[in-house]
PDB file of C-alpha atoms in Angstrom:
ATOM      1  CA  MET A   1     -14.014 -31.141 -66.161  1.00 54.00           C
ATOM      2  CA  THR A   2     -13.646 -27.764 -67.000  1.00 67.00           C
ATOM      3  CA  LYS A   3     -10.069 -26.949 -64.719  1.00 91.00           C
ATOM      4  CA  SER A   4     -11.410 -23.845 -62.666  1.00 93.00           C
ATOM      5  CA  ILE A   5      -9.194 -21.614 -60.184  1.00 96.00           C
ATOM      6  CA  ALA A   6     -10.867 -19.589 -57.240  1.00 96.00           C
ATOM      7  CA  VAL A   7      -8.875 -16.340 -57.483  1.00 97.00           C
ATOM      8  CA  ASP A   8      -9.706 -13.109 -55.778  1.00 97.00           C
ATOM      9  CA  LEU A   9     -10.159  -9.680 -58.218  1.00 97.00           C
ATOM     10  CA  TYR A  10      -7.572  -7.524 -57.957  1.00 97.00           C
ATOM     11  CA  TYR A  11      -7.047  -3.373 -60.036  1.00 98.00           C
ATOM     12  CA  PHE A  12      -4.872  -4.359 -63.305  1.00 98.00           C
ATOM     13  CA  PRO A  13      -3.702  -7.557 -61.599  1.00 98.00           C
ATOM     14  CA  ASN A  14       0.482  -8.290 -61.586  1.00 97.00           C
ATOM     15  CA  LEU A  15       2.309 -11.088 -63.599  1.00 97.00           C
ATOM     16  CA  GLU A  16       2.278 -13.175 -60.849  1.00 97.00           C
ATOM     17  CA  PHE A  17      -1.590 -13.442 -60.787  1.00 98.00           C
ATOM     18  CA  PHE A  18      -1.183 -14.391 -64.884  1.00 98.00           C
ATOM     19  CA  ALA A  19       1.573 -17.050 -64.433  1.00 97.00           C
ATOM     20  CA  ALA A  20      -0.885 -18.235 -60.923  1.00 96.00           C
ATOM     21  CA  ILE A  21      -4.331 -18.306 -64.092  1.00 97.00           C
ATOM     22  CA  ALA A  22      -2.462 -19.685 -66.598  1.00 95.00           C
ATOM     23  CA  GLU A  23      -4.521 -22.698 -67.200  1.00 92.00           C
ATOM     24  CA  ALA A  24      -7.322 -22.084 -65.809  1.00 95.00           C
ATOM     25  CA  GLU A  25     -10.277 -22.524 -68.046  1.00 95.00           C
ATOM     26  CA  GLU A  26     -12.319 -20.815 -65.479  1.00 95.00           C
ATOM     27  CA  LEU A  27     -12.145 -18.302 -62.499  1.00 97.00           C
ATOM     28  CA  VAL A  28     -14.369 -17.696 -60.575  1.00 96.00           C
ATOM     29  CA  PHE A  29     -15.005 -14.897 -58.279  1.00 96.00           C
ATOM     30  CA  PHE A  30     -16.217 -14.302 -54.360  1.00 94.00           C
ATOM     31  CA  PRO A  31     -17.912 -10.802 -54.054  1.00 94.00           C
ATOM     32  CA  GLU A  32     -19.552 -11.601 -51.199  1.00 91.00           C
ATOM     33  CA  GLU A  33     -16.027 -12.211 -49.756  1.00 89.00           C
ATOM     34  CA  ILE A  34     -15.160  -9.479 -46.884  1.00 90.00           C
ATOM     35  CA  TYR A  35     -12.426  -6.763 -48.610  1.00 89.00           C
ATOM     36  CA  GLN A  36      -9.183  -7.183 -47.087  1.00 86.00           C
ATOM     37  CA  ARG A  37      -7.004  -3.917 -46.633  1.00 82.00           C
ATOM     38  CA  GLN A  38      -3.511  -3.626 -47.679  1.00 83.00           C
ATOM     39  CA  SER A  39      -4.094  -5.494 -50.600  1.00 90.00           C
ATOM     40  CA  TYR A  40      -4.049  -5.383 -54.667  1.00 94.00           C
ATOM     41  CA  PHE A  41      -7.797  -5.054 -54.722  1.00 95.00           C
ATOM     42  CA  ASN A  42      -7.452  -1.318 -54.991  1.00 95.00           C
ATOM     43  CA  ARG A  43      -3.729  -0.592 -56.027  1.00 96.00           C
ATOM     44  CA  THR A  44      -1.775  -1.582 -58.399  1.00 97.00           C
ATOM     45  CA  GLN A  45       2.379  -0.809 -59.718  1.00 97.00           C
ATOM     46  CA  ILE A  46       3.925   0.433 -62.801  1.00 97.00           C
ATOM     47  CA  ARG A  47       7.221   1.398 -64.101  1.00 94.00           C
ATOM     48  CA  LEU A  48       7.937   5.554 -64.434  1.00 91.00           C
ATOM     49  CA  ALA A  49      10.534   7.526 -65.277  1.00 87.00           C
ATOM     50  CA  ASN A  50      13.076   7.644 -61.575  1.00 83.00           C
ATOM     51  CA  LYS A  51      10.714   4.954 -59.456  1.00 89.00           C
ATOM     52  CA  VAL A  52       8.013   2.038 -59.881  1.00 92.00           C
ATOM     53  CA  GLY A  53       4.907   3.985 -59.380  1.00 93.00           C
ATOM     54  CA  THR A  54       1.267   2.664 -56.993  1.00 96.00           C
ATOM     55  CA  LEU A  55      -2.011   3.305 -58.304  1.00 97.00           C
ATOM     56  CA  SER A  56      -4.243   3.264 -55.665  1.00 96.00           C
ATOM     57  CA  VAL A  57      -7.550   3.940 -56.723  1.00 96.00           C
ATOM     58  CA  PRO A  58      -9.502   6.327 -53.174  1.00 95.00           C
ATOM     59  CA  ILE A  59     -11.922   3.994 -51.070  1.00 93.00           C
ATOM     60  CA  GLN A  60     -14.885   5.777 -49.669  1.00 91.00           C
ATOM     61  CA  GLY A  61     -15.787   6.069 -45.947  1.00 81.00           C
ATOM     62  CA  ARG A  62     -13.428   3.660 -43.005  1.00 71.00           C
ATOM     63  CA  ARG A  63     -14.187   0.357 -44.187  1.00 62.00           C
ATOM     64  CA  PRO A  64     -15.728  -1.587 -41.892  1.00 66.00           C
ATOM     65  CA  ARG A  65     -16.617  -5.642 -42.405  1.00 81.00           C
ATOM     66  CA  LEU A  66     -17.669  -5.134 -46.047  1.00 89.00           C
ATOM     67  CA  SER A  67     -17.930  -7.550 -49.099  1.00 92.00           C
ATOM     68  CA  GLN A  68     -15.869  -6.795 -51.890  1.00 93.00           C
ATOM     69  CA  GLU A  69     -18.899  -5.728 -53.885  1.00 93.00           C
ATOM     70  CA  ASP A  70     -20.312  -3.539 -51.583  1.00 93.00           C
ATOM     71  CA  ILE A  71     -17.064  -1.454 -51.840  1.00 94.00           C
ATOM     72  CA  LYS A  72     -17.669   2.084 -53.011  1.00 95.00           C
ATOM     73  CA  ILE A  73     -15.039   4.105 -55.425  1.00 96.00           C
ATOM     74  CA  ASP A  74     -14.310   7.673 -53.426  1.00 96.00           C
ATOM     75  CA  ASN A  75     -15.328   9.251 -56.906  1.00 95.00           C
ATOM     76  CA  SER A  76     -15.131  12.901 -55.469  1.00 94.00           C
ATOM     77  CA  GLN A  77     -11.191  12.415 -55.436  1.00 95.00           C
ATOM     78  CA  ASN A  78      -9.633  13.265 -59.300  1.00 95.00           C
ATOM     79  CA  TRP A  79      -8.498   9.822 -59.179  1.00 97.00           C
ATOM     80  CA  VAL A  80      -9.048   8.719 -63.063  1.00 97.00           C
ATOM     81  CA  ASN A  81      -7.300  11.712 -64.252  1.00 96.00           C
ATOM     82  CA  ILE A  82      -4.275  11.201 -61.948  1.00 97.00           C
ATOM     83  CA  HIS A  83      -4.041   7.278 -63.335  1.00 98.00           C
ATOM     84  CA  LEU A  84      -4.812   8.254 -66.891  1.00 98.00           C
ATOM     85  CA  ARG A  85      -1.931  10.704 -66.614  1.00 97.00           C
ATOM     86  CA  SER A  86       0.705   8.002 -64.762  1.00 97.00           C
ATOM     87  CA  ILE A  87      -0.086   5.515 -67.248  1.00 98.00           C
ATOM     88  CA  GLN A  88      -0.031   7.752 -70.540  1.00 97.00           C
ATOM     89  CA  SER A  89       3.708   9.216 -68.223  1.00 96.00           C
ATOM     90  CA  ALA A  90       5.182   5.824 -68.180  1.00 96.00           C
ATOM     91  CA  TYR A  91       3.897   4.016 -71.916  1.00 97.00           C
ATOM     92  CA  GLY A  92       3.341   7.128 -73.761  1.00 97.00           C
ATOM     93  CA  LYS A  93       6.323   5.642 -75.635  1.00 96.00           C
ATOM     94  CA  ALA A  94       5.885   1.977 -75.527  1.00 97.00           C
ATOM     95  CA  PRO A  95       5.568   0.101 -78.892  1.00 97.00           C
ATOM     96  CA  PHE A  96       2.061  -0.900 -78.631  1.00 98.00           C
ATOM     97  CA  TYR A  97       0.757   2.087 -76.686  1.00 98.00           C
ATOM     98  CA  GLU A  98      -0.948   3.121 -79.011  1.00 98.00           C
ATOM     99  CA  TYR A  99      -2.709   0.105 -79.528  1.00 97.00           C
ATOM    100  CA  TYR A 100      -3.945  -0.832 -76.240  1.00 98.00           C
ATOM    101  CA  PHE A 101      -4.178   2.868 -74.166  1.00 98.00           C
ATOM    102  CA  PRO A 102      -7.939   3.513 -75.485  1.00 98.00           C
ATOM    103  CA  TYR A 103      -9.390   0.122 -74.257  1.00 98.00           C
ATOM    104  CA  PHE A 104      -8.288   1.331 -71.035  1.00 98.00           C
ATOM    105  CA  GLU A 105      -9.293   5.118 -71.293  1.00 97.00           C
ATOM    106  CA  LYS A 106     -12.853   3.570 -72.295  1.00 96.00           C
ATOM    107  CA  GLY A 107     -12.932   1.923 -69.159  1.00 96.00           C
ATOM    108  CA  PHE A 108     -11.853   4.503 -67.166  1.00 96.00           C
ATOM    109  CA  GLN A 109     -14.826   7.190 -68.528  1.00 93.00           C
ATOM    110  CA  GLN A 110     -17.365   4.844 -67.191  1.00 91.00           C
ATOM    111  CA  ASN A 111     -17.307   6.570 -63.818  1.00 89.00           C
ATOM    112  CA  HIS A 112     -17.789   3.339 -62.081  1.00 95.00           C
ATOM    113  CA  GLU A 113     -19.201   3.794 -58.489  1.00 96.00           C
ATOM    114  CA  SER A 114     -18.208   0.095 -57.351  1.00 96.00           C
ATOM    115  CA  LEU A 115     -14.648  -1.157 -57.385  1.00 96.00           C
ATOM    116  CA  TRP A 116     -15.690  -4.395 -57.829  1.00 97.00           C
ATOM    117  CA  ALA A 117     -17.288  -3.815 -61.112  1.00 97.00           C
ATOM    118  CA  LEU A 118     -14.115  -1.252 -62.120  1.00 98.00           C
ATOM    119  CA  ASN A 119     -12.025  -4.283 -61.581  1.00 98.00           C
ATOM    120  CA  TRP A 120     -13.927  -6.396 -63.393  1.00 98.00           C
ATOM    121  CA  GLU A 121     -14.549  -4.114 -66.565  1.00 97.00           C
ATOM    122  CA  MET A 122     -10.346  -3.603 -66.286  1.00 98.00           C
ATOM    123  CA  LEU A 123      -9.730  -7.458 -65.915  1.00 98.00           C
ATOM    124  CA  THR A 124     -11.509  -8.226 -69.270  1.00 98.00           C
ATOM    125  CA  ILE A 125      -9.928  -5.647 -71.292  1.00 98.00           C
ATOM    126  CA  CYS A 126      -6.882  -7.502 -69.859  1.00 98.00           C
ATOM    127  CA  LEU A 127      -7.698 -10.732 -70.463  1.00 98.00           C
ATOM    128  CA  LYS A 128      -9.072 -10.186 -74.226  1.00 97.00           C
ATOM    129  CA  LEU A 129      -5.637  -7.915 -74.966  1.00 98.00           C
ATOM    130  CA  LEU A 130      -4.108 -11.514 -74.078  1.00 98.00           C
ATOM    131  CA  GLY A 131      -6.130 -13.084 -76.102  1.00 97.00           C
ATOM    132  CA  SER A 132      -7.089 -15.226 -73.618  1.00 95.00           C
ATOM    133  CA  SER A 133     -10.355 -17.580 -73.673  1.00 93.00           C
ATOM    134  CA  VAL A 134     -10.549 -18.124 -69.852  1.00 96.00           C
ATOM    135  CA  LYS A 135     -14.526 -17.891 -68.548  1.00 96.00           C
ATOM    136  CA  MET A 136     -14.920 -15.276 -65.762  1.00 97.00           C
ATOM    137  CA  CYS A 137     -17.139 -16.632 -63.920  1.00 94.00           C
ATOM    138  CA  VAL A 138     -19.018 -15.054 -60.265  1.00 94.00           C
ATOM    139  CA  HIS A 139     -19.876 -17.781 -57.242  1.00 88.00           C
ATOM    140  CA  GLU A 140     -23.051 -17.641 -55.559  1.00 79.00           C
ATOM    141  CA  LYS A 141     -23.640 -18.384 -52.047  1.00 73.00           C
ATOM    142  CA  GLY A 142     -24.441 -21.557 -51.234  1.00 64.00           C
ATOM    143  CA  GLN A 143     -23.305 -22.751 -54.764  1.00 67.00           C
ATOM    144  CA  ASP A 144     -21.388 -26.136 -53.820  1.00 66.00           C
ATOM    145  CA  GLN A 145     -18.278 -26.207 -56.409  1.00 74.00           C
ATOM    146  CA  THR A 146     -14.921 -28.181 -56.203  1.00 79.00           C
ATOM    147  CA  TRP A 147     -11.714 -25.807 -57.720  1.00 86.00           C
ATOM    148  CA  ALA A 148      -8.535 -27.235 -59.106  1.00 87.00           C
ATOM    149  CA  LYS A 149      -6.839 -24.296 -57.224  1.00 91.00           C
ATOM    150  CA  ASP A 150      -8.061 -22.078 -54.764  1.00 94.00           C
ATOM    151  CA  ILE A 151      -5.687 -18.653 -54.488  1.00 95.00           C
ATOM    152  CA  ARG A 152      -7.942 -16.595 -52.853  1.00 95.00           C
ATOM    153  CA  GLY A 153      -5.929 -14.492 -50.061  1.00 93.00           C
ATOM    154  CA  GLU A 154      -2.791 -16.049 -51.695  1.00 94.00           C
ATOM    155  CA  LEU A 155      -1.437 -12.835 -53.172  1.00 95.00           C
ATOM    156  CA  VAL A 156      -0.518  -9.980 -51.100  1.00 93.00           C
ATOM    157  CA  PRO A 157       2.181  -7.534 -51.063  1.00 92.00           C
ATOM    158  CA  SER A 158       3.766  -7.789 -47.467  1.00 92.00           C
ATOM    159  CA  VAL A 159       4.727 -11.372 -49.325  1.00 94.00           C
ATOM    160  CA  PRO A 160       7.489 -11.509 -52.421  1.00 94.00           C
ATOM    161  CA  PHE A 161       6.323 -13.954 -55.462  1.00 96.00           C
ATOM    162  CA  SER A 162       9.687 -15.939 -54.673  1.00 94.00           C
ATOM    163  CA  GLU A 163       7.396 -17.645 -51.051  1.00 95.00           C
ATOM    164  CA  ARG A 164       5.200 -19.000 -53.685  1.00 95.00           C
ATOM    165  CA  ASN A 165       5.360 -21.015 -56.456  1.00 94.00           C
ATOM    166  CA  TYR A 166       3.119 -19.450 -58.966  1.00 96.00           C
ATOM    167  CA  TYR A 167       5.408 -16.918 -60.821  1.00 97.00           C
ATOM    168  CA  GLN A 168       9.473 -17.371 -62.371  1.00 97.00           C
ATOM    169  CA  PRO A 169       9.972 -14.256 -64.040  1.00 97.00           C
ATOM    170  CA  GLU A 170      10.826 -14.321 -67.656  1.00 97.00           C
ATOM    171  CA  SER A 171      11.876 -10.898 -68.422  1.00 96.00           C
ATOM    172  CA  TYR A 172      11.338  -8.403 -71.363  1.00 96.00           C
ATOM    173  CA  PHE A 173      12.087  -5.453 -72.642  1.00 92.00           C
ATOM    174  CA  GLN A 174      11.208  -2.791 -70.573  1.00 94.00           C
ATOM    175  CA  LEU A 175      10.696   0.873 -70.585  1.00 92.00           C
ATOM    176  CA  PHE A 176      12.877   2.246 -67.820  1.00 86.00           C
ATOM    177  CA  GLY A 177      15.739   1.363 -65.614  1.00 74.00           C
ATOM    178  CA  LEU A 178      18.588  -0.962 -66.087  1.00 76.00           C
ATOM    179  CA  ASP A 179      17.143  -3.838 -64.187  1.00 88.00           C
ATOM    180  CA  PHE A 180      14.434  -5.824 -65.054  1.00 93.00           C
ATOM    181  CA  ASP A 181      11.117  -5.713 -62.238  1.00 94.00           C
ATOM    182  CA  PRO A 182       9.394  -8.315 -61.945  1.00 95.00           C
ATOM    183  CA  SER A 183       6.255  -7.438 -59.971  1.00 92.00           C
ATOM    184  CA  LEU A 184       4.917  -4.671 -62.110  1.00 97.00           C
ATOM    185  CA  SER A 185       0.770  -4.831 -63.182  1.00 98.00           C
ATOM    186  CA  ILE A 186      -0.218  -6.236 -66.405  1.00 98.00           C
ATOM    187  CA  LEU A 187      -0.512  -2.930 -68.230  1.00 98.00           C
ATOM    188  CA  ASP A 188       3.685  -3.031 -68.135  1.00 98.00           C
ATOM    189  CA  LEU A 189       4.049  -5.904 -70.122  1.00 98.00           C
ATOM    190  CA  LEU A 190       1.139  -5.586 -72.284  1.00 98.00           C
ATOM    191  CA  PHE A 191       2.345  -2.006 -73.590  1.00 98.00           C
ATOM    192  CA  CYS A 192       6.007  -3.294 -74.326  1.00 97.00           C
ATOM    193  CA  GLU A 193       5.442  -6.460 -75.676  1.00 97.00           C
ATOM    194  CA  GLY A 194       1.508  -6.604 -77.291  1.00 98.00           C
ATOM    195  CA  PRO A 195       0.926  -9.756 -78.835  1.00 97.00           C
ATOM    196  CA  ALA A 196       3.886 -11.374 -77.581  1.00 98.00           C
ATOM    197  CA  SER A 197       2.706 -10.650 -73.680  1.00 98.00           C
ATOM    198  CA  ILE A 198       1.163 -13.972 -73.369  1.00 97.00           C
ATOM    199  CA  SER A 199       3.743 -16.505 -74.409  1.00 97.00           C
ATOM    200  CA  ILE A 200       6.279 -14.424 -71.810  1.00 98.00           C
ATOM    201  CA  ILE A 201       3.055 -14.999 -69.561  1.00 98.00           C
ATOM    202  CA  LEU A 202       3.208 -19.022 -70.046  1.00 97.00           C
ATOM    203  CA  LYS A 203       7.014 -19.446 -69.971  1.00 97.00           C
ATOM    204  CA  SER A 204       6.940 -17.637 -66.374  1.00 97.00           C
ATOM    205  CA  VAL A 205       4.968 -19.727 -64.938  1.00 97.00           C
ATOM    206  CA  LYS A 206       7.100 -21.645 -61.748  1.00 92.00           C
ATOM    207  CA  LYS A 207       6.963 -25.706 -62.709  1.00 83.00           C
ATOM    208  CA  GLN A 208       6.046 -27.240 -60.198  1.00 67.00           C
TER     209      GLN A 208
END
């Protein structure tokens, strides 16, 4: 039986997310679920020279109780250039920047209208660069299914990873700062460690 994990679709998920799904053969996503504010659905964190910076994708409207697939990006704002410049500033001197950045740049240039479509594309790229063979699937309404693990709604910014049982940080080379920051986007790991990223993720899976 395929080991399926029910998950949320985040914008450049952090390392805890990848530790939580490390043993999955299939990821199941739920576009019909209601968008939750104060989540990782439209934001991620990267390490800049003087601080940890948050990249947020602007969303249209006041966001009533809409399904995740119906959340539209506010492309009237210059957010794509801001995110690209921030990533370039943060990781332009990282060992694997020149190899991996073009993949993300191309993804940004697709001019997605839906946040769901943007997140799906970026996660697909990240899994490819990690060398992961996990399959991404969309749950269909009314579909009966059982999962080896269901982590929807668990990985939230307001609760530290140390209070959950998925992630035990494995330190790696980071460009800025003296102290290792364990809560950054997968971008940080990929640009800094390249092909070694997947082994670092596997080492960071918390032993149950």
